[in-house]
Amino acid sequence: EPEVTQTPSHQVTQMGQEVILRCVPISNHLYFYWYRQILGQKVEFLVSFYNNEISEKSEIFDDQFSVERPDGSNFTLKIRSTKLEDSAMYFCASSLQGGSNQPQHFGDGTRLSIL
Amino acid sequence: GESVGLHLPTLSVQEGDNSIINCAYSNSASDYFIWYKQESGKGPQFIIDIRSNMDKRQGQRVTVLLNKTVKHLSLQIAATQPGDSAVYFCAENYGGSQGNLIFGKGTKLSVKP
């Protein structure tokens, strides 16, 4: 069964450094998402992306965050200057179609630890 | 919606029994709901979804019930197995959003052999 893959599984970074989290969505999916989950808390929406544009973003997704589809298979999340509170699991998801009423399929996440 | 906290509600059931996991959702405009299963170290895994024009949907060993009047969603798992042990999240999505899923805080299901 096709799946969303994320790399690396664990990223340790010094505060203030830039980090790029990578995702390969399911190949025929057109809509892509990033979520994060701080330890012990809910999964929170960050951003949705379609046709090389951000469709929707949350308040968490401030100027320090950016997303990109650099080629036909990868979808990346960049955090420019990491803060301690950015430590979390980051999940990528994709769906065949967008909007509501569409199941999103998640990767296994990247654990980001900021020191 | 449910408040954020460090302590997950826990449901402990005997293998072979039926499990019912409940969720209260927050937005009366939500029109699509998904149940996800999350095992330790893994991402949310899609189980079953339901649209707001339905009140019940069945899958393999799972049933989702939707009560829009009280904004309540439940997941029923028949003949629960040890492999069902995980954290279960409900997620809602409202019409007009671009797929912004709003997750509940989750319920931890423990299955005793």
PDB file of C-alpha atoms in Angstrom:
ATOM      1  CA  GLU A   1       0.000   0.000   0.000  1.00  0.00           C
ATOM      2  CA  PRO A   2       1.414   3.407  -0.932  1.00  0.00           C
ATOM      3  CA  GLU A   3       2.547   5.485   2.005  1.00  0.00           C
ATOM      4  CA  VAL A   4       3.917   8.863   2.964  1.00  0.00           C
ATOM      5  CA  THR A   5       7.602   8.720   3.897  1.00  0.00           C
ATOM      6  CA  GLN A   6       9.471  11.235   6.014  1.00  0.00           C
ATOM      7  CA  THR A   7      13.170  11.803   6.626  1.00  0.00           C
ATOM      8  CA  PRO A   8      14.981  11.979   8.904  1.00  0.00           C
ATOM      9  CA  SER A   9      13.152  10.089  11.621  1.00  0.00           C
ATOM     10  CA  HIS A  10      14.973  12.135  14.259  1.00  0.00           C
ATOM     11  CA  GLN A  11      16.671  15.520  13.867  1.00  0.00           C
ATOM     12  CA  VAL A  12      18.701  17.186  16.606  1.00  0.00           C
ATOM     13  CA  THR A  13      19.539  20.839  16.011  1.00  0.00           C
ATOM     14  CA  GLN A  14      21.026  23.710  17.963  1.00  0.00           C
ATOM     15  CA  MET A  15      18.694  26.593  18.747  1.00  0.00           C
ATOM     16  CA  GLY A  16      18.915  29.293  16.100  1.00  0.00           C
ATOM     17  CA  GLN A  17      19.897  26.889  13.339  1.00  0.00           C
ATOM     18  CA  GLU A  18      17.878  26.214  10.231  1.00  0.00           C
ATOM     19  CA  VAL A  19      16.305  22.817   9.737  1.00  0.00           C
ATOM     20  CA  ILE A  20      14.636  21.195   6.743  1.00  0.00           C
ATOM     21  CA  LEU A  21      12.246  18.301   7.192  1.00  0.00           C
ATOM     22  CA  ARG A  22      11.550  16.188   4.152  1.00  0.00           C
ATOM     23  CA  CYS A  23       8.522  14.277   2.981  1.00  0.00           C
ATOM     24  CA  VAL A  24       7.635  12.172  -0.021  1.00  0.00           C
ATOM     25  CA  PRO A  25       3.834  12.192  -0.327  1.00  0.00           C
ATOM     26  CA  ILE A  26       1.849   9.394  -1.954  1.00  0.00           C
ATOM     27  CA  SER A  27       2.667   9.643  -5.645  1.00  0.00           C
ATOM     28  CA  ASN A  28      -0.731  10.477  -7.156  1.00  0.00           C
ATOM     29  CA  HIS A  29      -1.777  12.805  -4.340  1.00  0.00           C
ATOM     30  CA  LEU A  30      -2.080  16.499  -5.086  1.00  0.00           C
ATOM     31  CA  TYR A  31      -2.602  18.074  -1.662  1.00  0.00           C
ATOM     32  CA  PHE A  32       0.024  18.177   1.022  1.00  0.00           C
ATOM     33  CA  TYR A  33       0.019  19.113   4.684  1.00  0.00           C
ATOM     34  CA  TRP A  34       2.263  19.575   7.671  1.00  0.00           C
ATOM     35  CA  TYR A  35       1.156  19.025  11.243  1.00  0.00           C
ATOM     36  CA  ARG A  36       3.052  18.976  14.505  1.00  0.00           C
ATOM     37  CA  GLN A  37       2.531  17.221  17.795  1.00  0.00           C
ATOM     38  CA  ILE A  38       4.245  18.497  20.911  1.00  0.00           C
ATOM     39  CA  LEU A  39       4.875  15.670  23.360  1.00  0.00           C
ATOM     40  CA  GLY A  40       1.666  14.710  25.146  1.00  0.00           C
ATOM     41  CA  GLN A  41      -0.484  17.160  23.233  1.00  0.00           C
ATOM     42  CA  LYS A  42      -2.835  17.188  20.290  1.00  0.00           C
ATOM     43  CA  VAL A  43      -1.819  17.004  16.677  1.00  0.00           C
ATOM     44  CA  GLU A  44      -1.948  20.595  15.361  1.00  0.00           C
ATOM     45  CA  PHE A  45      -2.358  21.777  11.782  1.00  0.00           C
ATOM     46  CA  LEU A  46       0.424  23.927  10.359  1.00  0.00           C
ATOM     47  CA  VAL A  47      -0.139  24.362   6.630  1.00  0.00           C
ATOM     48  CA  SER A  48      -1.798  22.959   3.532  1.00  0.00           C
ATOM     49  CA  PHE A  49      -0.283  23.191   0.048  1.00  0.00           C
ATOM     50  CA  TYR A  50      -1.640  22.716  -3.455  1.00  0.00           C
ATOM     51  CA  ASN A  51      -0.451  23.627  -6.913  1.00  0.00           C
ATOM     52  CA  ASN A  52       2.752  25.122  -5.547  1.00  0.00           C
ATOM     53  CA  GLU A  53       0.932  27.480  -3.246  1.00  0.00           C
ATOM     54  CA  ILE A  54      -0.050  27.573   0.388  1.00  0.00           C
ATOM     55  CA  SER A  55      -3.818  27.013   0.639  1.00  0.00           C
ATOM     56  CA  GLU A  56      -4.218  27.561   4.330  1.00  0.00           C
ATOM     57  CA  LYS A  57      -1.988  28.077   7.334  1.00  0.00           C
ATOM     58  CA  SER A  58      -2.420  28.245  11.069  1.00  0.00           C
ATOM     59  CA  GLU A  59      -1.216  30.851  13.535  1.00  0.00           C
ATOM     60  CA  ILE A  60       1.678  28.549  14.374  1.00  0.00           C
ATOM     61  CA  PHE A  61       2.993  28.830  10.826  1.00  0.00           C
ATOM     62  CA  ASP A  62       4.715  32.198  11.200  1.00  0.00           C
ATOM     63  CA  ASP A  63       7.493  33.809   9.149  1.00  0.00           C
ATOM     64  CA  GLN A  64      10.029  31.316  10.490  1.00  0.00           C
ATOM     65  CA  PHE A  65       8.308  28.517   8.597  1.00  0.00           C
ATOM     66  CA  SER A  66       8.221  27.870   4.885  1.00  0.00           C
ATOM     67  CA  VAL A  67       7.223  24.981   2.638  1.00  0.00           C
ATOM     68  CA  GLU A  68       8.373  23.995  -0.785  1.00  0.00           C
ATOM     69  CA  ARG A  69       7.800  21.384  -3.453  1.00  0.00           C
ATOM     70  CA  PRO A  70      11.292  21.440  -4.968  1.00  0.00           C
ATOM     71  CA  ASP A  71      10.618  18.652  -7.454  1.00  0.00           C
ATOM     72  CA  GLY A  72       7.928  16.204  -8.467  1.00  0.00           C
ATOM     73  CA  SER A  73       8.195  14.018  -5.409  1.00  0.00           C
ATOM     74  CA  ASN A  74       9.439  15.919  -2.352  1.00  0.00           C
ATOM     75  CA  PHE A  75       7.629  18.289  -0.024  1.00  0.00           C
ATOM     76  CA  THR A  76       9.712  20.117   2.569  1.00  0.00           C
ATOM     77  CA  LEU A  77       9.170  22.133   5.715  1.00  0.00           C
ATOM     78  CA  LYS A  78      11.875  24.628   6.638  1.00  0.00           C
ATOM     79  CA  ILE A  79      12.263  26.345   9.965  1.00  0.00           C
ATOM     80  CA  ARG A  80      14.695  29.232   9.577  1.00  0.00           C
ATOM     81  CA  SER A  81      15.825  29.921  13.114  1.00  0.00           C
ATOM     82  CA  THR A  82      14.723  27.193  15.454  1.00  0.00           C
ATOM     83  CA  LYS A  83      13.520  27.835  18.985  1.00  0.00           C
ATOM     84  CA  LEU A  84      13.306  25.468  21.927  1.00  0.00           C
ATOM     85  CA  GLU A  85       9.525  25.411  21.611  1.00  0.00           C
ATOM     86  CA  ASP A  86       9.817  24.035  18.059  1.00  0.00           C
ATOM     87  CA  SER A  87      10.723  20.670  19.572  1.00  0.00           C
ATOM     88  CA  ALA A  88       7.937  18.322  18.495  1.00  0.00           C
ATOM     89  CA  MET A  89       6.990  15.524  16.139  1.00  0.00           C
ATOM     90  CA  TYR A  90       6.335  16.884  12.672  1.00  0.00           C
ATOM     91  CA  PHE A  91       3.975  14.926  10.463  1.00  0.00           C
ATOM     92  CA  CYS A  92       3.524  15.244   6.752  1.00  0.00           C
ATOM     93  CA  ALA A  93       0.229  14.166   5.183  1.00  0.00           C
ATOM     94  CA  SER A  94      -1.206  14.016   1.699  1.00  0.00           C
ATOM     95  CA  SER A  95      -4.592  13.571   0.114  1.00  0.00           C
ATOM     96  CA  LEU A  96      -5.771  12.799  -3.374  1.00  0.00           C
ATOM     97  CA  GLN A  97      -8.091  15.774  -3.437  1.00  0.00           C
ATOM     98  CA  GLY A  98      -8.352  18.836  -1.280  1.00  0.00           C
ATOM     99  CA  GLY A  99     -10.836  20.638   0.864  1.00  0.00           C
ATOM    100  CA  SER A 100     -12.956  18.969   3.466  1.00  0.00           C
ATOM    101  CA  ASN A 101     -14.299  15.440   2.982  1.00  0.00           C
ATOM    102  CA  GLN A 102     -10.931  14.050   1.965  1.00  0.00           C
ATOM    103  CA  PRO A 103      -8.992  11.500   4.019  1.00  0.00           C
ATOM    104  CA  GLN A 104      -5.440  12.536   4.731  1.00  0.00           C
ATOM    105  CA  HIS A 105      -2.724   9.916   4.994  1.00  0.00           C
ATOM    106  CA  PHE A 106       0.147  10.570   7.368  1.00  0.00           C
ATOM    107  CA  GLY A 107       3.814   9.658   7.474  1.00  0.00           C
ATOM    108  CA  ASP A 108       5.499   8.385  10.611  1.00  0.00           C
ATOM    109  CA  GLY A 109       6.912  11.795  11.428  1.00  0.00           C
ATOM    110  CA  THR A 110      10.222  13.455  12.174  1.00  0.00           C
ATOM    111  CA  ARG A 111      11.086  13.986  15.810  1.00  0.00           C
ATOM    112  CA  LEU A 112      12.723  17.425  16.025  1.00  0.00           C
ATOM    113  CA  SER A 113      14.767  18.112  19.138  1.00  0.00           C
ATOM    114  CA  ILE A 114      16.101  21.630  19.647  1.00  0.00           C
ATOM    115  CA  LEU A 115      18.988  21.974  22.085  1.00  0.00           C
TER     116      LEU A 115
ATOM    117  CA  GLY B   1     -13.280  21.167  21.764  1.00  0.00           C
ATOM    118  CA  GLU B   2     -11.435  19.122  24.293  1.00  0.00           C
ATOM    119  CA  SER B   3      -8.861  20.880  26.378  1.00  0.00           C
ATOM    120  CA  VAL B   4      -5.208  20.275  25.792  1.00  0.00           C
ATOM    121  CA  GLY B   5      -3.538  18.275  28.522  1.00  0.00           C
ATOM    122  CA  LEU B   6      -0.786  15.820  29.249  1.00  0.00           C
ATOM    123  CA  HIS B   7      -3.055  13.043  30.487  1.00  0.00           C
ATOM    124  CA  LEU B   8      -4.904  10.953  27.964  1.00  0.00           C
ATOM    125  CA  PRO B   9      -8.168   9.275  28.851  1.00  0.00           C
ATOM    126  CA  THR B  10      -7.525   5.555  28.968  1.00  0.00           C
ATOM    127  CA  LEU B  11      -9.795   2.696  28.072  1.00  0.00           C
ATOM    128  CA  SER B  12      -8.801  -0.782  29.166  1.00  0.00           C
ATOM    129  CA  VAL B  13     -10.650  -3.751  27.680  1.00  0.00           C
ATOM    130  CA  GLN B  14     -10.316  -7.507  27.628  1.00  0.00           C
ATOM    131  CA  GLU B  15      -9.323  -9.163  24.381  1.00  0.00           C
ATOM    132  CA  GLY B  16     -12.424 -10.184  22.495  1.00  0.00           C
ATOM    133  CA  ASP B  17     -14.644  -7.540  24.067  1.00  0.00           C
ATOM    134  CA  ASN B  18     -16.074  -4.611  22.136  1.00  0.00           C
ATOM    135  CA  SER B  19     -14.543  -1.148  22.647  1.00  0.00           C
ATOM    136  CA  ILE B  20     -16.264   2.193  22.407  1.00  0.00           C
ATOM    137  CA  ILE B  21     -14.170   5.343  22.172  1.00  0.00           C
ATOM    138  CA  ASN B  22     -15.920   8.681  22.405  1.00  0.00           C
ATOM    139  CA  CYS B  23     -15.121  12.129  21.111  1.00  0.00           C
ATOM    140  CA  ALA B  24     -16.782  15.507  21.465  1.00  0.00           C
ATOM    141  CA  TYR B  25     -16.097  17.818  18.562  1.00  0.00           C
ATOM    142  CA  SER B  26     -16.041  21.559  18.727  1.00  0.00           C
ATOM    143  CA  ASN B  27     -17.413  23.120  15.564  1.00  0.00           C
ATOM    144  CA  SER B  28     -21.056  22.760  14.593  1.00  0.00           C
ATOM    145  CA  ALA B  29     -20.014  23.687  11.039  1.00  0.00           C
ATOM    146  CA  SER B  30     -17.762  20.634  10.777  1.00  0.00           C
ATOM    147  CA  ASP B  31     -18.990  18.326   8.054  1.00  0.00           C
ATOM    148  CA  TYR B  32     -16.375  15.610   7.881  1.00  0.00           C
ATOM    149  CA  PHE B  33     -14.866  13.445  10.595  1.00  0.00           C
ATOM    150  CA  ILE B  34     -12.055  10.927  10.681  1.00  0.00           C
ATOM    151  CA  TRP B  35     -10.824   8.438  13.237  1.00  0.00           C
ATOM    152  CA  TYR B  36      -7.090   7.829  13.359  1.00  0.00           C
ATOM    153  CA  LYS B  37      -5.068   5.216  15.221  1.00  0.00           C
ATOM    154  CA  GLN B  38      -1.592   6.112  16.408  1.00  0.00           C
ATOM    155  CA  GLU B  39       0.808   3.460  17.589  1.00  0.00           C
ATOM    156  CA  SER B  40       3.934   4.342  19.514  1.00  0.00           C
ATOM    157  CA  GLY B  41       6.546   5.939  17.264  1.00  0.00           C
ATOM    158  CA  LYS B  42       4.252   6.071  14.243  1.00  0.00           C
ATOM    159  CA  GLY B  43       2.070   8.601  12.528  1.00  0.00           C
ATOM    160  CA  PRO B  44      -1.732   8.713  12.631  1.00  0.00           C
ATOM    161  CA  GLN B  45      -3.182   5.856  10.612  1.00  0.00           C
ATOM    162  CA  PHE B  46      -6.541   6.361   8.893  1.00  0.00           C
ATOM    163  CA  ILE B  47      -9.251   4.026  10.204  1.00  0.00           C
ATOM    164  CA  ILE B  48     -12.617   5.294   9.023  1.00  0.00           C
ATOM    165  CA  ASP B  49     -14.342   8.522   8.071  1.00  0.00           C
ATOM    166  CA  ILE B  50     -17.898   9.826   8.019  1.00  0.00           C
ATOM    167  CA  ARG B  51     -19.594  12.789   6.422  1.00  0.00           C
ATOM    168  CA  SER B  52     -22.142  14.899   8.239  1.00  0.00           C
ATOM    169  CA  ASN B  53     -25.010  13.694   6.057  1.00  0.00           C
ATOM    170  CA  MET B  54     -24.639  10.260   7.657  1.00  0.00           C
ATOM    171  CA  ASP B  55     -25.062   9.102  11.231  1.00  0.00           C
ATOM    172  CA  LYS B  56     -23.427   5.708  10.977  1.00  0.00           C
ATOM    173  CA  ARG B  57     -20.760   4.080   8.877  1.00  0.00           C
ATOM    174  CA  GLN B  58     -19.288   0.603   9.146  1.00  0.00           C
ATOM    175  CA  GLY B  59     -15.910  -0.747   8.190  1.00  0.00           C
ATOM    176  CA  GLN B  60     -14.109  -3.947   8.943  1.00  0.00           C
ATOM    177  CA  ARG B  61     -14.645  -4.514  12.692  1.00  0.00           C
ATOM    178  CA  VAL B  62     -15.172  -0.769  13.202  1.00  0.00           C
ATOM    179  CA  THR B  63     -18.269   1.417  13.276  1.00  0.00           C
ATOM    180  CA  VAL B  64     -18.418   5.170  13.572  1.00  0.00           C
ATOM    181  CA  LEU B  65     -21.503   6.887  14.939  1.00  0.00           C
ATOM    182  CA  LEU B  66     -22.168  10.595  14.547  1.00  0.00           C
ATOM    183  CA  ASN B  67     -24.646  12.568  16.647  1.00  0.00           C
ATOM    184  CA  LYS B  68     -24.723  16.101  15.304  1.00  0.00           C
ATOM    185  CA  THR B  69     -27.284  17.256  17.830  1.00  0.00           C
ATOM    186  CA  VAL B  70     -24.822  16.903  20.689  1.00  0.00           C
ATOM    187  CA  LYS B  71     -21.656  17.117  18.558  1.00  0.00           C
ATOM    188  CA  HIS B  72     -20.534  13.640  19.514  1.00  0.00           C
ATOM    189  CA  LEU B  73     -18.625  10.998  17.617  1.00  0.00           C
ATOM    190  CA  SER B  74     -17.885   7.450  18.674  1.00  0.00           C
ATOM    191  CA  LEU B  75     -15.744   4.628  17.372  1.00  0.00           C
ATOM    192  CA  GLN B  76     -16.791   1.075  18.097  1.00  0.00           C
ATOM    193  CA  ILE B  77     -14.273  -1.719  17.665  1.00  0.00           C
ATOM    194  CA  ALA B  78     -15.690  -5.222  17.624  1.00  0.00           C
ATOM    195  CA  ALA B  79     -13.808  -8.167  19.117  1.00  0.00           C
ATOM    196  CA  THR B  80     -10.885  -6.026  20.242  1.00  0.00           C
ATOM    197  CA  GLN B  81      -7.463  -7.554  19.691  1.00  0.00           C
ATOM    198  CA  PRO B  82      -4.056  -6.817  21.283  1.00  0.00           C
ATOM    199  CA  GLY B  83      -3.010  -5.191  18.008  1.00  0.00           C
ATOM    200  CA  ASP B  84      -5.728  -2.586  18.537  1.00  0.00           C
ATOM    201  CA  SER B  85      -3.793  -1.147  21.483  1.00  0.00           C
ATOM    202  CA  ALA B  86      -2.928   2.423  20.498  1.00  0.00           C
ATOM    203  CA  VAL B  87      -4.015   6.027  20.918  1.00  0.00           C
ATOM    204  CA  TYR B  88      -7.153   6.869  18.961  1.00  0.00           C
ATOM    205  CA  PHE B  89      -7.845  10.388  17.723  1.00  0.00           C
ATOM    206  CA  CYS B  90     -10.944  11.867  16.214  1.00  0.00           C
ATOM    207  CA  ALA B  91     -10.428  14.723  13.777  1.00  0.00           C
ATOM    208  CA  GLU B  92     -12.943  17.161  12.316  1.00  0.00           C
ATOM    209  CA  ASN B  93     -12.919  19.303   9.223  1.00  0.00           C
ATOM    210  CA  TYR B  94     -15.351  22.026   8.368  1.00  0.00           C
ATOM    211  CA  GLY B  95     -16.654  22.911   4.943  1.00  0.00           C
ATOM    212  CA  GLY B  96     -14.751  25.786   3.427  1.00  0.00           C
ATOM    213  CA  SER B  97     -11.435  24.807   4.923  1.00  0.00           C
ATOM    214  CA  GLN B  98      -8.586  23.574   2.775  1.00  0.00           C
ATOM    215  CA  GLY B  99      -8.152  20.405   4.733  1.00  0.00           C
ATOM    216  CA  ASN B 100      -7.287  21.863   8.111  1.00  0.00           C
ATOM    217  CA  LEU B 101      -7.966  18.848  10.329  1.00  0.00           C
ATOM    218  CA  ILE B 102      -8.695  19.651  13.969  1.00  0.00           C
ATOM    219  CA  PHE B 103      -7.669  16.793  16.205  1.00  0.00           C
ATOM    220  CA  GLY B 104      -9.054  15.788  19.576  1.00  0.00           C
ATOM    221  CA  LYS B 105      -6.637  14.943  22.353  1.00  0.00           C
ATOM    222  CA  GLY B 106      -6.929  11.190  21.970  1.00  0.00           C
ATOM    223  CA  THR B 107      -7.873   8.138  23.973  1.00  0.00           C
ATOM    224  CA  LYS B 108      -5.412   5.422  24.846  1.00  0.00           C
ATOM    225  CA  LEU B 109      -6.821   1.946  24.311  1.00  0.00           C
ATOM    226  CA  SER B 110      -5.156  -0.908  26.187  1.00  0.00           C
ATOM    227  CA  VAL B 111      -6.190  -4.458  25.360  1.00  0.00           C
ATOM    228  CA  LYS B 112      -5.537  -7.108  27.989  1.00  0.00           C
ATOM    229  CA  PRO B 113      -4.893 -10.597  26.624  1.00  0.00           C
TER     230      PRO B 113
END
